[in-house]
Amino acid sequence: MSVPVEFYMVLSGLVFIIGLVGVLVRKNLIIILLSIELMLNATNINFVAFSSHFGNLSGQVFVFFALTVAAAEVAVGLAIIIALYRHHASINVDDFRLLKW
Amino acid sequence: MATFVFLYFAAVIVMAASLVVVVRNPIYSALSLLVMFFHVAGLYVTLHAEFLAAIQIIVYAGAILVLYLFVVMLLNVKREEQFNRQGPVALFLGVALLTEAVLLTVSRGFTVGTPEPGREEAAVGNTESIGELLYSTYLFPFEIASLILLVAMIGAVILSKKGIMESQ
């Protein structure tokens, strides 16, 4: 007896929407990056659930790649946050309204 | 029994995810994301993806989240106003996506395709078979992933090192 895959789809949709609302609503840049992590995890749950449902391992390999991209995104994103903080002494997204060129 | 385990994990995941968005202090936010990562790993174990569960804990909880906590404590941010004025936009998009998902699942009769009969228990979740697939079928994407990591590493060093951008 196993859990139907639709339950996993509902869970993943809920987590994705929470992440989306977090990206749109919060002002703190770090929390926005954490919300992006939430969305990536939601897609990963879906991948693994379908991989187990269809008996196909490719889904788990794609989770592996998504994880690599998430790690790269975190490294670059946090470096950008540190550089911004050094210039403006703030990580509030409302303070960054001007492009330079 | 399996349904109860799933419901427990799902409830904790959804609660921790909403805490990440709602809580005011970034450190608490990162810690509740840690709770969520552990429960997602538990969900992977119930789905017979043990390798991914281990990777989830080692990479996400061990590396990525420590990086976040490190930056949060390094920057020493004051508490500021919690929410943006984009609340209506977020509400509209969230409700629209939710209704779209509900409509799609209801209109399809809440079913997905049935698994192919022969391949159902084809050693899913085995670390050995994942490695075999990764180094044969997905060899080229695997190499590209290593390239992405290299680019991210160089980018992070250049962006955060003092004096490289300002010198010219």
Short mmCIF file of C-alpha atoms in Angstrom, two decimals:
data_model
loop_
_atom_site.label_atom_id
_atom_site.label_comp_id
_atom_site.label_asym_id
_atom_site.label_seq_id
_atom_site.Cartn_x
_atom_site.Cartn_y
_atom_site.Cartn_z
CA MET A 1 0.00 0.00 0.00
CA SER A 2 1.49 3.27 -1.05
CA VAL A 3 0.49 6.92 -1.05
CA PRO A 4 -1.10 8.08 -4.33
CA VAL A 5 1.11 10.36 -6.36
CA GLU A 6 -1.58 13.06 -6.42
CA PHE A 7 -0.92 13.77 -2.74
CA TYR A 8 2.67 14.57 -3.59
CA MET A 9 1.52 16.88 -6.39
CA VAL A 10 -0.72 18.78 -3.97
CA LEU A 11 2.07 19.08 -1.41
CA SER A 12 4.53 20.27 -4.04
CA GLY A 13 2.05 22.82 -5.38
CA LEU A 14 1.44 24.19 -1.90
CA VAL A 15 5.15 24.55 -1.14
CA PHE A 16 5.77 26.17 -4.52
CA ILE A 17 3.02 28.73 -3.95
CA ILE A 18 4.35 29.51 -0.47
CA GLY A 19 7.76 30.13 -2.02
CA LEU A 20 6.30 32.33 -4.74
CA VAL A 21 4.38 34.43 -2.23
CA GLY A 22 7.57 34.71 -0.15
CA VAL A 23 9.54 36.03 -3.11
CA LEU A 24 6.88 38.63 -3.85
CA VAL A 25 6.12 39.70 -0.31
CA ARG A 26 9.37 39.88 1.64
CA LYS A 27 11.85 42.74 1.56
CA ASN A 28 14.89 40.99 2.95
CA LEU A 29 17.11 39.67 0.14
CA ILE A 30 18.20 36.64 2.16
CA ILE A 31 14.61 35.57 2.76
CA ILE A 32 13.92 35.96 -0.96
CA LEU A 33 16.76 33.54 -1.72
CA LEU A 34 15.39 31.14 0.92
CA SER A 35 11.99 31.29 -0.79
CA ILE A 36 13.64 30.37 -4.09
CA GLU A 37 15.07 27.33 -2.28
CA LEU A 38 11.51 26.47 -1.23
CA MET A 39 10.37 26.52 -4.86
CA LEU A 40 13.30 24.34 -5.97
CA ASN A 41 12.48 21.84 -3.23
CA ALA A 42 8.86 21.74 -4.35
CA THR A 43 9.90 20.73 -7.86
CA ASN A 44 12.30 18.15 -6.41
CA ILE A 45 9.48 16.52 -4.43
CA ASN A 46 7.49 16.23 -7.65
CA PHE A 47 10.43 14.73 -9.53
CA VAL A 48 11.05 12.07 -6.91
CA ALA A 49 7.35 11.23 -6.53
CA PHE A 50 6.92 10.69 -10.25
CA SER A 51 10.18 8.81 -10.48
CA SER A 52 8.92 6.38 -7.86
CA HIS A 53 5.46 6.23 -9.45
CA PHE A 54 6.66 5.38 -12.94
CA GLY A 55 9.60 3.27 -11.83
CA ASN A 56 11.98 5.44 -13.85
CA LEU A 57 15.20 6.63 -12.29
CA SER A 58 15.69 9.65 -14.57
CA GLY A 59 13.65 11.83 -12.23
CA GLN A 60 16.12 11.30 -9.43
CA VAL A 61 19.00 12.20 -11.73
CA PHE A 62 17.23 15.45 -12.56
CA VAL A 63 16.87 16.20 -8.85
CA PHE A 64 20.63 15.77 -8.68
CA PHE A 65 21.09 18.42 -11.39
CA ALA A 66 18.57 20.76 -9.77
CA LEU A 67 20.58 20.47 -6.58
CA THR A 68 23.76 21.43 -8.42
CA VAL A 69 22.10 24.49 -9.89
CA ALA A 70 20.73 25.41 -6.46
CA ALA A 71 24.21 25.25 -4.96
CA ALA A 72 25.60 27.48 -7.73
CA GLU A 73 22.72 29.91 -7.31
CA VAL A 74 23.30 30.16 -3.58
CA ALA A 75 27.02 30.82 -3.99
CA VAL A 76 26.54 33.58 -6.55
CA GLY A 77 23.47 35.04 -4.83
CA LEU A 78 25.13 35.32 -1.45
CA ALA A 79 28.21 36.87 -3.05
CA ILE A 80 25.97 39.46 -4.70
CA ILE A 81 24.27 40.13 -1.37
CA ILE A 82 27.61 40.69 0.33
CA ALA A 83 28.74 43.04 -2.45
CA LEU A 84 25.47 44.99 -2.22
CA TYR A 85 25.72 45.22 1.54
CA ARG A 86 29.22 46.58 1.21
CA HIS A 87 28.02 49.39 -1.05
CA HIS A 88 24.70 50.33 0.54
CA ALA A 89 24.88 48.89 4.08
CA SER A 90 21.46 47.37 3.53
CA ILE A 91 19.89 44.25 2.07
CA ASN A 92 16.43 45.70 1.71
CA VAL A 93 15.25 45.28 -1.88
CA ASP A 94 13.56 48.68 -1.82
CA ASP A 95 16.97 50.35 -1.54
CA PHE A 96 18.12 49.01 -4.90
CA ARG A 97 16.06 50.88 -7.42
CA LEU A 98 18.74 52.42 -9.65
CA LEU A 99 20.72 50.73 -12.39
CA LYS A 100 24.09 52.21 -13.06
CA TRP A 101 24.20 52.36 -16.83
CA MET B 1 0.27 3.53 7.78
CA ALA B 2 2.17 4.94 4.83
CA THR B 3 -0.51 7.58 4.44
CA PHE B 4 -0.11 8.68 8.05
CA VAL B 5 3.65 8.97 7.63
CA PHE B 6 3.14 10.99 4.48
CA LEU B 7 0.60 13.25 6.18
CA TYR B 8 2.98 13.89 9.07
CA PHE B 9 5.82 14.83 6.72
CA ALA B 10 3.54 16.94 4.53
CA ALA B 11 2.09 18.84 7.48
CA VAL B 12 5.52 19.64 8.90
CA ILE B 13 6.84 20.63 5.46
CA VAL B 14 3.98 23.03 4.81
CA MET B 15 4.17 24.53 8.29
CA ALA B 16 7.94 25.01 8.16
CA ALA B 17 7.68 26.50 4.67
CA SER B 18 5.13 29.06 5.79
CA LEU B 19 7.26 29.86 8.84
CA VAL B 20 10.18 30.62 6.48
CA VAL B 21 8.09 33.29 4.81
CA VAL B 22 6.27 34.65 7.86
CA VAL B 23 8.92 34.82 10.58
CA ARG B 24 10.59 38.20 11.10
CA ASN B 25 14.10 37.16 12.09
CA PRO B 26 16.21 35.74 9.20
CA ILE B 27 17.96 33.27 11.51
CA TYR B 28 14.67 31.67 12.60
CA SER B 29 13.67 31.62 8.96
CA ALA B 30 16.81 29.72 7.99
CA LEU B 31 16.36 27.30 10.90
CA SER B 32 12.81 26.48 9.91
CA LEU B 33 14.09 25.88 6.39
CA LEU B 34 16.45 23.36 7.99
CA VAL B 35 13.48 21.57 9.55
CA MET B 36 11.81 21.51 6.16
CA PHE B 37 14.90 20.04 4.48
CA PHE B 38 15.05 17.20 7.00
CA HIS B 39 11.41 16.35 6.46
CA VAL B 40 11.78 16.45 2.69
CA ALA B 41 14.65 13.99 3.15
CA GLY B 42 12.29 11.78 5.18
CA LEU B 43 9.79 11.96 2.34
CA TYR B 44 12.50 10.82 -0.06
CA VAL B 45 13.21 7.82 2.17
CA THR B 46 9.55 6.79 2.06
CA LEU B 47 9.76 7.07 -1.74
CA HIS B 48 12.76 4.69 -1.82
CA ALA B 49 15.17 7.42 -2.91
CA GLU B 50 17.71 6.88 -0.14
CA PHE B 51 20.63 8.30 -2.08
CA LEU B 52 18.80 11.56 -2.67
CA ALA B 53 17.78 11.71 0.99
CA ALA B 54 21.42 11.50 2.02
CA ILE B 55 22.40 14.08 -0.60
CA GLN B 56 19.58 16.35 0.57
CA ILE B 57 20.86 16.32 4.12
CA ILE B 58 24.53 16.59 3.23
CA VAL B 59 24.31 19.26 0.55
CA TYR B 60 21.22 21.27 1.47
CA ALA B 61 21.26 21.08 5.25
CA GLY B 62 25.01 20.72 5.57
CA ALA B 63 26.40 23.11 2.99
CA ILE B 64 23.80 25.49 1.60
CA LEU B 65 22.06 26.29 4.86
CA VAL B 66 25.34 26.79 6.71
CA LEU B 67 26.29 29.26 4.00
CA TYR B 68 23.02 31.11 4.55
CA LEU B 69 23.47 31.22 8.32
CA PHE B 70 27.04 32.39 7.84
CA VAL B 71 25.94 35.31 5.68
CA VAL B 72 23.04 36.20 7.99
CA MET B 73 25.37 36.42 10.95
CA LEU B 74 28.11 38.15 8.94
CA LEU B 75 25.84 40.95 7.77
CA ASN B 76 24.28 41.60 11.19
CA VAL B 77 21.10 43.03 9.73
CA LYS B 78 18.79 45.10 11.81
CA ARG B 79 15.20 44.01 12.00
CA GLU B 80 13.23 45.93 9.48
CA GLU B 81 9.74 46.21 8.21
CA GLN B 82 8.52 42.78 7.42
CA PHE B 83 6.46 42.88 4.27
CA ASN B 84 6.56 44.59 0.95
CA ARG B 85 3.71 46.60 -0.47
CA GLN B 86 3.29 43.97 -3.18
CA GLY B 87 0.83 42.04 -1.03
CA PRO B 88 -2.07 42.30 -3.50
CA VAL B 89 0.13 41.10 -6.38
CA ALA B 90 1.35 38.16 -4.33
CA LEU B 91 -2.19 37.33 -3.22
CA PHE B 92 -3.46 37.48 -6.80
CA LEU B 93 -0.64 35.32 -8.20
CA GLY B 94 -0.87 32.79 -5.38
CA VAL B 95 -4.64 32.43 -5.65
CA ALA B 96 -4.45 32.26 -9.46
CA LEU B 97 -1.82 29.50 -9.39
CA LEU B 98 -3.72 27.59 -6.72
CA THR B 99 -7.02 27.71 -8.61
CA GLU B 100 -5.22 26.74 -11.82
CA ALA B 101 -3.68 23.70 -10.14
CA VAL B 102 -7.00 22.70 -8.57
CA LEU B 103 -8.86 23.15 -11.86
CA LEU B 104 -6.30 21.12 -13.80
CA THR B 105 -6.34 18.23 -11.36
CA VAL B 106 -10.16 18.23 -11.12
CA SER B 107 -10.67 18.43 -14.88
CA ARG B 108 -8.31 15.53 -15.46
CA GLY B 109 -10.29 13.48 -12.97
CA PHE B 110 -7.48 13.68 -10.38
CA THR B 111 -5.46 10.92 -12.00
CA VAL B 112 -2.08 10.70 -13.63
CA GLY B 113 -0.95 8.00 -16.03
CA THR B 114 -0.59 4.52 -14.67
CA PRO B 115 2.90 3.07 -14.53
CA GLU B 116 4.03 0.73 -17.25
CA PRO B 117 3.43 -2.80 -16.00
CA GLY B 118 6.86 -4.31 -16.49
CA ARG B 119 9.12 -1.66 -15.01
CA GLU B 120 7.43 -0.93 -11.74
CA GLU B 121 9.95 -2.21 -9.23
CA ALA B 122 13.04 -1.77 -11.37
CA ALA B 123 15.42 -1.26 -8.45
CA VAL B 124 14.28 2.32 -7.95
CA GLY B 125 16.29 4.30 -5.45
CA ASN B 126 19.35 2.18 -5.67
CA THR B 127 22.53 4.24 -5.48
CA GLU B 128 24.26 1.88 -7.86
CA SER B 129 21.61 2.25 -10.58
CA ILE B 130 21.57 6.04 -10.18
CA GLY B 131 25.31 6.11 -10.68
CA GLU B 132 25.05 3.87 -13.71
CA LEU B 133 22.42 6.14 -15.26
CA LEU B 134 24.38 9.28 -14.36
CA TYR B 135 27.58 8.07 -15.99
CA SER B 136 26.00 6.61 -19.13
CA THR B 137 22.84 8.35 -20.31
CA TYR B 138 23.40 11.65 -18.53
CA LEU B 139 27.14 11.89 -18.89
CA PHE B 140 27.10 15.14 -20.89
CA PRO B 141 24.72 17.01 -18.51
CA PHE B 142 26.88 15.76 -15.67
CA GLU B 143 29.93 17.43 -17.18
CA ILE B 144 27.92 20.61 -17.81
CA ALA B 145 26.93 20.59 -14.14
CA SER B 146 30.57 20.56 -13.13
CA LEU B 147 31.15 23.51 -15.47
CA ILE B 148 28.26 25.39 -13.80
CA LEU B 149 29.85 24.81 -10.42
CA LEU B 150 33.20 26.11 -11.68
CA VAL B 151 31.59 29.25 -13.10
CA ALA B 152 29.68 29.82 -9.86
CA MET B 153 32.85 29.44 -7.82
CA ILE B 154 34.77 31.97 -9.93
CA GLY B 155 31.79 34.34 -9.92
CA ALA B 156 31.41 34.18 -6.16
CA VAL B 157 35.10 34.93 -5.63
CA ILE B 158 35.09 37.86 -8.06
CA LEU B 159 31.85 39.34 -6.71
CA SER B 160 32.76 39.22 -3.07
CA LYS B 161 36.45 40.08 -3.18
CA LYS B 162 37.18 43.66 -2.33
CA GLY B 163 38.96 45.80 -4.90
CA ILE B 164 38.53 43.74 -8.03
CA MET B 165 35.51 45.63 -9.29
CA GLU B 166 36.63 49.07 -8.18
CA SER B 167 40.16 49.02 -9.53
CA GLN B 168 39.44 50.06 -13.12
#
